[in-house]
Coordinates of C-alpha atoms in Angstrom, one line a residue:
G1 CA 119.4 33.0 3.1
F2 CA 121.9 34.2 5.8
F3 CA 120.7 37.4 7.3
Q4 CA 122.4 39.8 9.7
S5 CA 120.2 42.5 11.3
C6 CA 119.5 44.1 14.7
A7 CA 117.1 42.2 17.0
V8 CA 114.1 44.2 18.3
E9 CA 112.8 43.7 21.8
V10 CA 109.6 45.5 22.9
D11 CA 108.1 45.3 26.3
V12 CA 104.8 47.3 26.5
K13 CA 103.5 48.2 30.0
D14 CA 100.0 49.0 31.1
A15 CA 98.9 51.7 33.5
S16 CA 100.1 49.7 36.5
N17 CA 103.5 49.2 34.9
A18 CA 102.9 45.5 34.3
T19 CA 103.9 43.9 31.0
C20 CA 100.9 43.5 28.7
L21 CA 102.5 42.9 25.3
Y22 CA 106.0 41.5 24.7
A23 CA 107.9 40.7 21.5
K24 CA 111.4 40.0 20.4
W25 CA 112.2 39.3 16.8
M26 CA 114.4 40.0 13.7
M27 CA 113.3 41.3 10.4
R28 CA 114.4 43.0 7.2
F29 CA 112.8 44.2 4.0
L30 CA 113.6 43.7 0.3
I31 CA 112.1 46.5 -1.7
T32 CA 111.9 47.2 -5.5
Y33 CA 111.5 50.9 -6.4
E34 CA 111.4 53.1 -9.5
T35 CA 114.2 55.5 -10.2
N36 CA 114.0 58.9 -12.0
S37 CA 115.3 57.1 -15.1
S38 CA 112.3 54.8 -15.0
D39 CA 114.5 51.8 -14.1
Y40 CA 113.7 49.6 -11.2
E41 CA 116.3 49.0 -8.4
N42 CA 116.3 46.5 -5.6
T43 CA 117.3 47.7 -2.1
T44 CA 117.4 46.2 1.4
L45 CA 116.0 48.0 4.5
N46 CA 117.4 46.7 7.8
L47 CA 116.4 47.7 11.3
S48 CA 118.6 50.3 12.9
S49 CA 119.9 49.9 16.5
N50 CA 117.6 52.8 17.5
V51 CA 114.0 51.6 17.5
T52 CA 111.1 53.1 19.3
H53 CA 107.7 51.6 20.1
D54 CA 105.6 54.7 20.5
G55 CA 102.0 53.9 19.6
S56 CA 102.0 50.4 20.9
V57 CA 98.7 49.5 22.7
C58 CA 98.0 46.8 25.3
G59 CA 94.6 45.9 24.0
N60 CA 91.7 44.3 25.9
D61 CA 88.4 42.4 25.3
T62 CA 87.1 45.1 23.0
Q63 CA 90.2 46.8 21.7
A64 CA 92.9 45.2 19.5
A65 CA 96.5 45.1 20.8
L66 CA 99.0 46.9 18.6
L67 CA 102.7 46.3 18.4
A68 CA 104.2 49.3 16.6
V69 CA 107.9 50.3 16.0
R70 CA 109.6 53.2 14.3
F71 CA 113.1 53.1 12.9
G72 CA 115.5 54.9 10.6
E73 CA 114.5 57.9 8.5
G74 CA 110.7 57.7 8.8
H75 CA 110.1 54.0 8.5
S76 CA 107.6 52.1 10.7
W77 CA 106.1 48.7 11.1
S78 CA 103.2 47.4 13.1
I79 CA 101.0 44.3 13.7
N80 CA 97.6 44.2 15.5
F81 CA 96.4 41.3 17.6
T82 CA 92.8 40.4 18.5
K83 CA 91.6 37.9 21.1
T84 CA 88.8 35.5 21.8
N85 CA 88.0 33.9 25.2
E86 CA 90.8 31.3 24.6
T87 CA 93.2 32.5 21.9
Y88 CA 94.9 35.5 20.3
Q89 CA 96.2 36.0 16.8
G90 CA 97.8 38.6 14.5
D91 CA 95.4 40.1 12.0
F92 CA 97.2 42.7 9.8
I93 CA 100.7 43.9 9.3
T94 CA 101.2 47.5 8.3
F95 CA 104.6 48.6 6.9
T96 CA 105.5 52.2 5.9
Y97 CA 108.8 53.0 4.2
N98 CA 110.0 56.5 3.3
T99 CA 111.7 57.0 0.0
N100 CA 113.0 60.3 1.2
D101 CA 115.7 58.2 2.9
T102 CA 118.3 58.6 0.1
T103 CA 120.7 56.2 1.8
V104 CA 118.3 53.3 1.2
F105 CA 116.4 54.7 -1.9
P106 CA 118.9 56.7 -4.0
D107 CA 117.4 58.5 -7.0
A108 CA 113.8 57.3 -6.1
K109 CA 111.2 58.8 -8.5
R110 CA 108.4 58.7 -5.9
K111 CA 109.2 60.7 -2.8
G112 CA 107.6 60.3 0.6
P113 CA 106.1 57.5 2.8
I114 CA 104.6 54.5 1.1
T115 CA 102.3 52.2 3.2
I116 CA 101.4 48.6 2.5
V117 CA 99.0 46.3 4.5
V118 CA 99.1 42.5 4.4
K119 CA 97.0 40.0 6.3
D120 CA 99.0 38.0 8.8
T121 CA 98.9 34.2 8.5
M122 CA 99.7 33.6 12.2
R123 CA 97.6 30.7 13.6
P124 CA 95.5 31.3 16.8
V125 CA 97.7 30.9 20.0
Q126 CA 96.3 29.9 23.4
L127 CA 96.1 32.8 25.8
N128 CA 99.1 32.9 28.2
N129 CA 101.2 31.0 25.6
V130 CA 104.2 32.5 23.9
F131 CA 104.4 32.2 20.1
V132 CA 107.9 31.2 19.0
C133 CA 109.2 30.8 15.5
H134 CA 113.0 30.5 14.8
S135 CA 112.5 29.6 11.2
T136 CA 112.5 32.2 8.4
D137 CA 109.0 33.4 7.3
F138 CA 108.2 36.1 4.7
F139 CA 105.3 38.0 3.2
E140 CA 105.4 39.5 -0.3
A141 CA 103.1 42.3 -1.5
E142 CA 103.4 45.4 -3.7
N143 CA 107.1 45.1 -4.5
V144 CA 108.0 44.5 -0.8
T145 CA 109.2 41.2 0.7
Q146 CA 109.1 41.3 4.6
I147 CA 111.3 38.7 6.1
F148 CA 111.1 37.6 9.8
W149 CA 113.0 35.1 11.9
N150 CA 113.8 34.3 15.6
V151 CA 110.3 35.6 16.6
T152 CA 109.0 35.5 20.2
V153 CA 105.7 37.3 20.9
Q154 CA 102.9 37.2 23.4
A155 CA 99.9 39.5 23.3
F156 CA 97.4 40.1 26.1
V157 CA 99.9 39.0 28.8
Q158 CA 98.1 38.0 31.9
N159 CA 99.1 39.4 35.4
G160 CA 102.2 40.9 33.8
T161 CA 104.0 37.6 33.6
I162 CA 105.2 36.1 30.3
G163 CA 103.8 32.6 29.8
K164 CA 106.1 29.5 30.2
K165 CA 104.4 27.4 27.5
E166 CA 105.4 27.8 23.9
S167 CA 103.3 27.6 20.7
R168 CA 105.7 26.9 17.9
C169 CA 105.2 27.7 14.2
R170 CA 104.8 24.8 11.7
A171 CA 108.2 25.5 10.2
D172 CA 109.9 24.8 13.6
T173 CA 108.2 21.4 13.9
P174 CA 109.8 18.9 11.5
T175 CA 107.4 16.4 10.0
S176 CA 110.1 13.7 9.8
A177 CA 113.6 13.1 11.1
P178 CA 116.2 15.3 9.3
T179 CA 118.4 13.7 6.7
V180 CA 122.1 14.0 7.6
P181 CA 124.2 13.8 4.4
P182 CA 127.0 11.2 4.8
T183 CA 130.5 12.6 5.6
I184 CA 133.7 11.0 6.6
A185 CA 132.8 11.6 10.2
N186 CA 129.4 9.9 10.2
V187 CA 129.9 7.0 7.7
T188 CA 130.6 3.8 9.5
T189 CA 133.3 1.6 7.9
A190 CA 132.9 -2.1 8.2
S191 CA 135.9 -4.0 9.7
T192 CA 136.9 -7.6 9.6
T193 CA 136.0 -8.0 13.3
T194 CA 132.5 -6.6 13.3
L195 CA 129.5 -9.0 13.2
S196 CA 127.3 -6.5 11.2
P197 CA 127.2 -7.1 7.4
A198 CA 129.0 -4.5 5.3
P199 CA 126.7 -2.1 3.4
T200 CA 125.9 -3.2 -0.1
T201 CA 125.6 0.3 -1.6
A202 CA 128.0 3.2 -1.2
P203 CA 126.7 6.4 0.5
K204 CA 125.6 9.2 -1.8
P205 CA 128.3 11.9 -2.0
V206 CA 127.4 15.1 -0.2
E207 CA 128.7 17.1 -3.2
T208 CA 125.7 16.1 -5.3
P209 CA 122.4 17.9 -4.5
D210 CA 119.1 16.3 -5.5
T211 CA 117.2 17.9 -8.4
G212 CA 113.9 19.6 -7.6
N213 CA 111.0 20.6 -9.8
Y214 CA 109.5 24.0 -8.7
S215 CA 106.7 25.9 -10.3
L216 CA 104.4 28.9 -9.7
K217 CA 100.9 29.6 -10.9
N218 CA 99.2 32.8 -11.9
G219 CA 95.6 31.8 -11.4
N220 CA 95.2 28.5 -13.1
T221 CA 98.1 29.1 -15.5
T222 CA 101.7 28.0 -14.7
C223 CA 103.9 31.0 -15.1
L224 CA 107.3 29.8 -13.9
L225 CA 109.1 26.4 -14.1
A226 CA 112.4 25.6 -12.6
T227 CA 114.2 22.2 -12.6
V228 CA 117.4 22.6 -10.5
G229 CA 119.7 21.1 -7.9
L230 CA 120.8 23.6 -5.4
Q231 CA 123.8 23.7 -3.1
L232 CA 125.1 26.6 -0.9
N233 CA 128.8 26.8 -0.3
V234 CA 129.2 29.2 2.7
S235 CA 132.6 30.3 4.0
Q236 CA 132.2 32.3 7.2
D237 CA 133.9 30.8 10.3
K238 CA 134.5 27.6 8.4
P239 CA 133.4 26.2 5.0
L240 CA 129.9 24.8 5.1
L241 CA 128.0 22.9 2.3
I242 CA 124.2 22.9 2.4
N243 CA 122.2 20.9 0.0
I244 CA 118.7 22.0 -0.6
N245 CA 116.3 19.1 -0.2
P246 CA 113.5 19.3 -2.7
K247 CA 111.3 17.0 -0.6
T248 CA 111.2 19.5 2.3
T249 CA 111.5 22.7 0.3
M250 CA 108.4 24.9 -0.4
A251 CA 108.2 27.2 -3.5
D252 CA 106.4 30.5 -3.4
G253 CA 106.6 33.8 -5.2
A254 CA 104.7 35.8 -7.9
C255 CA 104.7 36.4 -11.6
G256 CA 104.2 39.9 -12.9
N257 CA 104.0 41.5 -16.3
T258 CA 107.8 42.2 -16.4
T259 CA 109.2 40.4 -13.4
A260 CA 108.9 37.1 -11.7
T261 CA 110.1 36.1 -8.2
L262 CA 110.7 32.5 -7.1
K263 CA 111.2 32.0 -3.3
L264 CA 112.5 28.6 -2.0
N265 CA 112.2 27.9 1.8
D266 CA 113.6 24.7 3.1
G267 CA 111.9 25.1 6.5
N268 CA 115.3 25.3 8.2
S269 CA 116.0 29.0 8.2
T270 CA 117.3 28.9 4.6
L271 CA 115.5 31.2 2.1
I272 CA 116.7 31.6 -1.5
G273 CA 115.2 34.2 -3.8
F274 CA 115.4 34.3 -7.6

């Protein structure tokens, strides 16, 4: 759930050299591919520091805008935007990965570019507003999981000026106040001089995560069940414990004939995949 990748910033200009399409975001790709021995391997494709946006199009009332980037050894990604009189929205995402890139796809059985197209689930955004989503989002299709975070985008920029109003994604807007697990620092200890009554129940230890029940369906049939309490113990700059809250965590994924994938997203930039 903790990703490190290069940020991409694209500023597309029109004929008068005014900004017409702007985006800055981070993304990576998790890909399953077949090897020459008929096994299946998982690989990660990250953006390189050298990204071009050749092929991007401003768009207008009759033509869709296109944000297109190329990176690495023959990989490319694009999203097109359409507009109404009041809003714009993403329609389709097209991703092409090249299995001739042996650094990412060693011993790949199928050689050459492979293209997948998925429908974007972006909600309509008011014209002259900037769409912002810091939370992690992902699309899964055809053995590829596309992961996005720290997204800022505006299509059909008016008068070459990026809008000042933001339209935030649902995941960035909490539905309730966040729950802070009790620690030594934030648990108040009653003293003999306070007028407030001492608490009658002890705070729940942070070491114990709540148990969640997660399931996936294939049509009307449940194909995966998981009952589990999850805690992440991260040691980077300093130790960090993160309990996954089942009440705010969404389950997604897919069941295939030989594999199943369970994705848990806590809506706070933590994504766990099984």
